């Protein structure tokens, strides 16, 4: 839970981008495609970072 308190700004940014993508889902244009690509890249890196933190915590104990 401490991790979420420290990274709450990043979590909020990803949530805002996700909401923006859902709002613009019905407007197909190049800007939406760029935003979706950036969001998926950020989300992938975020998931990799979370799993690396879990693995590191598992090795410490």
PDB file of N, CA and C in Angstrom:
ATOM      1  N   UNK A   1       0.828  -1.199   0.000  1.00  0.00           N
ATOM      2  CA  UNK A   1       0.000   0.000   0.000  1.00  0.00           C
ATOM      3  C   UNK A   1       0.865   1.253   0.000  1.00  0.00           C
ATOM      4  N   UNK A   2       2.034   1.180   0.583  1.00  0.00           N
ATOM      5  CA  UNK A   2       2.937   2.326   0.594  1.00  0.00           C
ATOM      6  C   UNK A   2       3.330   2.713  -0.818  1.00  0.00           C
ATOM      7  N   UNK A   3       3.487   1.699  -1.674  1.00  0.00           N
ATOM      8  CA  UNK A   3       3.891   1.968  -3.053  1.00  0.00           C
ATOM      9  C   UNK A   3       2.861   2.840  -3.752  1.00  0.00           C
ATOM     10  N   UNK A   4       1.559   2.575  -3.533  1.00  0.00           N
ATOM     11  CA  UNK A   4       0.516   3.366  -4.178  1.00  0.00           C
ATOM     12  C   UNK A   4       0.491   4.791  -3.649  1.00  0.00           C
ATOM     13  N   UNK A   5       0.818   4.988  -2.381  1.00  0.00           N
ATOM     14  CA  UNK A   5       0.872   6.345  -1.842  1.00  0.00           C
ATOM     15  C   UNK A   5       2.020   7.125  -2.459  1.00  0.00           C
ATOM     16  N   UNK A   6       3.154   6.459  -2.690  1.00  0.00           N
ATOM     17  CA  UNK A   6       4.305   7.133  -3.280  1.00  0.00           C
ATOM     18  C   UNK A   6       4.085   7.415  -4.757  1.00  0.00           C
ATOM     19  N   UNK A   7       3.389   6.539  -5.463  1.00  0.00           N
ATOM     20  CA  UNK A   7       3.208   6.661  -6.911  1.00  0.00           C
ATOM     21  C   UNK A   7       1.806   7.126  -7.279  1.00  0.00           C
ATOM     22  N   UNK A   8       1.118   7.794  -6.388  1.00  0.00           N
ATOM     23  CA  UNK A   8      -0.269   8.166  -6.651  1.00  0.00           C
ATOM     24  C   UNK A   8      -0.384   9.163  -7.805  1.00  0.00           C
ATOM     25  N   UNK A   9       0.625  10.027  -7.990  1.00  0.00           N
ATOM     26  CA  UNK A   9       0.574  10.982  -9.100  1.00  0.00           C
ATOM     27  C   UNK A   9       0.617  10.251 -10.435  1.00  0.00           C
ATOM     28  N   UNK A  10       1.495   9.254 -10.545  1.00  0.00           N
ATOM     29  CA  UNK A  10       1.594   8.483 -11.785  1.00  0.00           C
ATOM     30  C   UNK A  10       0.291   7.724 -12.036  1.00  0.00           C
ATOM     31  N   UNK A  11      -0.266   7.158 -10.988  1.00  0.00           N
ATOM     32  CA  UNK A  11      -1.523   6.429 -11.117  1.00  0.00           C
ATOM     33  C   UNK A  11      -2.644   7.356 -11.577  1.00  0.00           C
ATOM     34  N   UNK A  12      -2.695   8.564 -11.022  1.00  0.00           N
ATOM     35  CA  UNK A  12      -3.721   9.530 -11.413  1.00  0.00           C
ATOM     36  C   UNK A  12      -3.543   9.964 -12.863  1.00  0.00           C
ATOM     37  N   UNK A  13      -2.300  10.159 -13.299  1.00  0.00           N
ATOM     38  CA  UNK A  13      -2.045  10.544 -14.692  1.00  0.00           C
ATOM     39  C   UNK A  13      -2.517   9.458 -15.648  1.00  0.00           C
ATOM     40  N   UNK A  14      -2.212   8.205 -15.339  1.00  0.00           N
ATOM     41  CA  UNK A  14      -2.636   7.102 -16.197  1.00  0.00           C
ATOM     42  C   UNK A  14      -4.154   6.999 -16.209  1.00  0.00           C
ATOM     43  N   UNK A  15      -4.777   7.214 -15.073  1.00  0.00           N
ATOM     44  CA  UNK A  15      -6.237   7.173 -15.007  1.00  0.00           C
ATOM     45  C   UNK A  15      -6.861   8.285 -15.845  1.00  0.00           C
ATOM     46  N   UNK A  16      -6.284   9.486 -15.795  1.00  0.00           N
ATOM     47  CA  UNK A  16      -6.794  10.608 -16.587  1.00  0.00           C
ATOM     48  C   UNK A  16      -6.638  10.327 -18.075  1.00  0.00           C
ATOM     49  N   UNK A  17      -5.481   9.792 -18.476  1.00  0.00           N
ATOM     50  CA  UNK A  17      -5.269   9.458 -19.887  1.00  0.00           C
ATOM     51  C   UNK A  17      -6.261   8.386 -20.329  1.00  0.00           C
ATOM     52  N   UNK A  18      -6.502   7.398 -19.474  1.00  0.00           N
ATOM     53  CA  UNK A  18      -7.451   6.336 -19.800  1.00  0.00           C
ATOM     54  C   UNK A  18      -8.857   6.899 -19.995  1.00  0.00           C
ATOM     55  N   UNK A  19      -9.276   7.804 -19.128  1.00  0.00           N
ATOM     56  CA  UNK A  19     -10.592   8.428 -19.259  1.00  0.00           C
ATOM     57  C   UNK A  19     -10.662   9.246 -20.546  1.00  0.00           C
ATOM     58  N   UNK A  20      -9.569   9.949 -20.871  1.00  0.00           N
ATOM     59  CA  UNK A  20      -9.521  10.733 -22.101  1.00  0.00           C
ATOM     60  C   UNK A  20      -9.667   9.840 -23.325  1.00  0.00           C
ATOM     61  N   UNK A  21      -9.038   8.673 -23.292  1.00  0.00           N
ATOM     62  CA  UNK A  21      -9.146   7.729 -24.408  1.00  0.00           C
ATOM     63  C   UNK A  21     -10.579   7.223 -24.546  1.00  0.00           C
ATOM     64  N   UNK A  22     -11.212   6.921 -23.427  1.00  0.00           N
ATOM     65  CA  UNK A  22     -12.598   6.444 -23.483  1.00  0.00           C
ATOM     66  C   UNK A  22     -13.523   7.527 -24.041  1.00  0.00           C
ATOM     67  N   UNK A  23     -13.306   8.781 -23.638  1.00  0.00           N
ATOM     68  CA  UNK A  23     -14.140   9.874 -24.144  1.00  0.00           C
ATOM     69  C   UNK A  23     -13.949  10.045 -25.646  1.00  0.00           C
ATOM     70  N   UNK A  24     -12.699   9.952 -26.107  1.00  0.00           N
ATOM     71  CA  UNK A  24     -12.407  10.155 -27.531  1.00  0.00           C
ATOM     72  C   UNK A  24     -12.505   8.878 -28.354  1.00  0.00           C
ATOM     73  N   UNK A  25     -13.026   7.824 -27.781  1.00  0.00           N
ATOM     74  CA  UNK A  25     -13.096   6.547 -28.492  1.00  0.00           C
ATOM     75  C   UNK A  25     -13.950   6.643 -29.754  1.00  0.00           C
ATOM     76  N   UNK A  26     -14.954   7.493 -29.719  1.00  0.00           N
ATOM     77  CA  UNK A  26     -15.879   7.583 -30.842  1.00  0.00           C
ATOM     78  C   UNK A  26     -15.401   8.540 -31.930  1.00  0.00           C
ATOM     79  N   UNK A  27     -14.308   9.266 -31.672  1.00  0.00           N
ATOM     80  CA  UNK A  27     -13.758  10.191 -32.657  1.00  0.00           C
ATOM     81  C   UNK A  27     -12.463   9.605 -33.184  1.00  0.00           C
ATOM     82  N   UNK A  28     -12.519   8.933 -34.336  1.00  0.00           N
ATOM     83  CA  UNK A  28     -11.332   8.291 -34.898  1.00  0.00           C
ATOM     84  C   UNK A  28     -10.526   9.310 -35.694  1.00  0.00           C
ATOM     85  N   UNK A  29      -9.402   9.699 -35.152  1.00  0.00           N
ATOM     86  CA  UNK A  29      -8.485  10.568 -35.879  1.00  0.00           C
ATOM     87  C   UNK A  29      -7.054  10.248 -35.438  1.00  0.00           C
ATOM     88  N   UNK A  30      -6.096  10.913 -36.037  1.00  0.00           N
ATOM     89  CA  UNK A  30      -4.695  10.578 -35.761  1.00  0.00           C
ATOM     90  C   UNK A  30      -4.291  10.934 -34.335  1.00  0.00           C
ATOM     91  N   UNK A  31      -4.880  11.990 -33.771  1.00  0.00           N
ATOM     92  CA  UNK A  31      -4.530  12.380 -32.400  1.00  0.00           C
ATOM     93  C   UNK A  31      -4.932  11.282 -31.424  1.00  0.00           C
ATOM     94  N   UNK A  32      -6.103  10.708 -31.617  1.00  0.00           N
ATOM     95  CA  UNK A  32      -6.557   9.625 -30.745  1.00  0.00           C
ATOM     96  C   UNK A  32      -5.639   8.419 -30.850  1.00  0.00           C
ATOM     97  N   UNK A  33      -5.198   8.096 -32.071  1.00  0.00           N
ATOM     98  CA  UNK A  33      -4.288   6.963 -32.236  1.00  0.00           C
ATOM     99  C   UNK A  33      -2.958   7.210 -31.534  1.00  0.00           C
ATOM    100  N   UNK A  34      -2.455   8.434 -31.600  1.00  0.00           N
ATOM    101  CA  UNK A  34      -1.195   8.766 -30.922  1.00  0.00           C
ATOM    102  C   UNK A  34      -1.369   8.642 -29.416  1.00  0.00           C
ATOM    103  N   UNK A  35      -2.482   9.156 -28.893  1.00  0.00           N
ATOM    104  CA  UNK A  35      -2.723   9.093 -27.447  1.00  0.00           C
ATOM    105  C   UNK A  35      -2.864   7.645 -26.994  1.00  0.00           C
ATOM    106  N   UNK A  36      -3.569   6.824 -27.759  1.00  0.00           N
ATOM    107  CA  UNK A  36      -3.726   5.411 -27.407  1.00  0.00           C
ATOM    108  C   UNK A  36      -2.376   4.715 -27.397  1.00  0.00           C
ATOM    109  N   UNK A  37      -1.533   4.992 -28.392  1.00  0.00           N
ATOM    110  CA  UNK A  37      -0.210   4.372 -28.452  1.00  0.00           C
ATOM    111  C   UNK A  37       0.642   4.773 -27.255  1.00  0.00           C
ATOM    112  N   UNK A  38       0.633   6.056 -26.912  1.00  0.00           N
ATOM    113  CA  UNK A  38       1.405   6.531 -25.759  1.00  0.00           C
ATOM    114  C   UNK A  38       0.875   5.906 -24.481  1.00  0.00           C
ATOM    115  N   UNK A  39      -0.443   5.848 -24.329  1.00  0.00           N
ATOM    116  CA  UNK A  39      -1.024   5.265 -23.124  1.00  0.00           C
ATOM    117  C   UNK A  39      -0.647   3.798 -22.975  1.00  0.00           C
ATOM    118  N   UNK A  40      -0.725   3.044 -24.076  1.00  0.00           N
ATOM    119  CA  UNK A  40      -0.378   1.625 -23.996  1.00  0.00           C
ATOM    120  C   UNK A  40       1.096   1.438 -23.654  1.00  0.00           C
ATOM    121  N   UNK A  41       1.955   2.307 -24.170  1.00  0.00           N
ATOM    122  CA  UNK A  41       3.373   2.238 -23.822  1.00  0.00           C
ATOM    123  C   UNK A  41       3.610   2.533 -22.353  1.00  0.00           C
ATOM    124  N   UNK A  42       2.966   3.588 -21.843  1.00  0.00           N
ATOM    125  CA  UNK A  42       3.113   3.945 -20.425  1.00  0.00           C
ATOM    126  C   UNK A  42       2.558   2.845 -19.540  1.00  0.00           C
ATOM    127  N   UNK A  43       1.414   2.308 -19.918  1.00  0.00           N
ATOM    128  CA  UNK A  43       0.798   1.252 -19.115  1.00  0.00           C
ATOM    129  C   UNK A  43       1.676   0.001 -19.085  1.00  0.00           C
ATOM    130  N   UNK A  44       2.267  -0.346 -20.219  1.00  0.00           N
ATOM    131  CA  UNK A  44       3.150  -1.511 -20.269  1.00  0.00           C
ATOM    132  C   UNK A  44       4.362  -1.315 -19.371  1.00  0.00           C
ATOM    133  N   UNK A  45       4.985  -0.144 -19.445  1.00  0.00           N
ATOM    134  CA  UNK A  45       6.141   0.131 -18.583  1.00  0.00           C
ATOM    135  C   UNK A  45       5.746   0.115 -17.112  1.00  0.00           C
ATOM    136  N   UNK A  46       4.553   0.631 -16.807  1.00  0.00           N
ATOM    137  CA  UNK A  46       4.082   0.665 -15.427  1.00  0.00           C
ATOM    138  C   UNK A  46       3.863  -0.746 -14.893  1.00  0.00           C
ATOM    139  N   UNK A  47       3.281  -1.623 -15.711  1.00  0.00           N
ATOM    140  CA  UNK A  47       3.055  -3.014 -15.298  1.00  0.00           C
ATOM    141  C   UNK A  47       4.381  -3.728 -15.085  1.00  0.00           C
ATOM    142  N   UNK A  48       5.341  -3.508 -15.984  1.00  0.00           N
ATOM    143  CA  UNK A  48       6.669  -4.115 -15.815  1.00  0.00           C
ATOM    144  C   UNK A  48       7.307  -3.631 -14.526  1.00  0.00           C
ATOM    145  N   UNK A  49       7.172  -2.338 -14.216  1.00  0.00           N
ATOM    146  CA  UNK A  49       7.752  -1.790 -12.993  1.00  0.00           C
ATOM    147  C   UNK A  49       7.094  -2.402 -11.758  1.00  0.00           C
ATOM    148  N   UNK A  50       5.780  -2.574 -11.780  1.00  0.00           N
ATOM    149  CA  UNK A  50       5.078  -3.173 -10.638  1.00  0.00           C
ATOM    150  C   UNK A  50       5.553  -4.607 -10.415  1.00  0.00           C
ATOM    151  N   UNK A  51       5.663  -5.389 -11.501  1.00  0.00           N
ATOM    152  CA  UNK A  51       6.108  -6.768 -11.351  1.00  0.00           C
ATOM    153  C   UNK A  51       7.552  -6.846 -10.872  1.00  0.00           C
ATOM    154  N   UNK A  52       8.400  -5.914 -11.309  1.00  0.00           N
ATOM    155  CA  UNK A  52       9.785  -5.924 -10.825  1.00  0.00           C
ATOM    156  C   UNK A  52       9.839  -5.586  -9.339  1.00  0.00           C
ATOM    157  N   UNK A  53       8.969  -4.683  -8.879  1.00  0.00           N
ATOM    158  CA  UNK A  53       8.900  -4.376  -7.446  1.00  0.00           C
ATOM    159  C   UNK A  53       8.425  -5.590  -6.653  1.00  0.00           C
ATOM    160  N   UNK A  54       7.453  -6.314  -7.178  1.00  0.00           N
ATOM    161  CA  UNK A  54       6.954  -7.508  -6.490  1.00  0.00           C
ATOM    162  C   UNK A  54       8.050  -8.557  -6.395  1.00  0.00           C
ATOM    163  N   UNK A  55       8.784  -8.749  -7.476  1.00  0.00           N
ATOM    164  CA  UNK A  55       9.867  -9.744  -7.474  1.00  0.00           C
ATOM    165  C   UNK A  55      10.961  -9.329  -6.504  1.00  0.00           C
ATOM    166  N   UNK A  56      11.313  -8.030  -6.479  1.00  0.00           N
ATOM    167  CA  UNK A  56      12.341  -7.554  -5.551  1.00  0.00           C
ATOM    168  C   UNK A  56      11.908  -7.748  -4.105  1.00  0.00           C
ATOM    169  N   UNK A  57      10.648  -7.465  -3.800  1.00  0.00           N
ATOM    170  CA  UNK A  57      10.154  -7.662  -2.436  1.00  0.00           C
ATOM    171  C   UNK A  57      10.144  -9.141  -2.070  1.00  0.00           C
ATOM    172  N   UNK A  58       9.869 -10.001  -3.031  1.00  0.00           N
ATOM    173  CA  UNK A  58       9.886 -11.438  -2.769  1.00  0.00           C
ATOM    174  C   UNK A  58      11.287 -11.949  -2.493  1.00  0.00           C
ATOM    175  N   UNK A  59      12.293 -11.376  -3.144  1.00  0.00           N
ATOM    176  CA  UNK A  59      13.672 -11.811  -2.930  1.00  0.00           C
ATOM    177  C   UNK A  59      14.223 -11.315  -1.604  1.00  0.00           C
ATOM    178  N   UNK A  60      13.742 -10.176  -1.120  1.00  0.00           N
ATOM    179  CA  UNK A  60      14.257  -9.616   0.134  1.00  0.00           C
ATOM    180  C   UNK A  60      13.801 -10.410   1.351  1.00  0.00           C
ATOM    181  N   UNK A  61      12.608 -11.001   1.273  1.00  0.00           N
ATOM    182  CA  UNK A  61      12.081 -11.710   2.443  1.00  0.00           C
ATOM    183  C   UNK A  61      12.571 -13.129   2.494  1.00  0.00           C
TER     184      UNK A  61
END
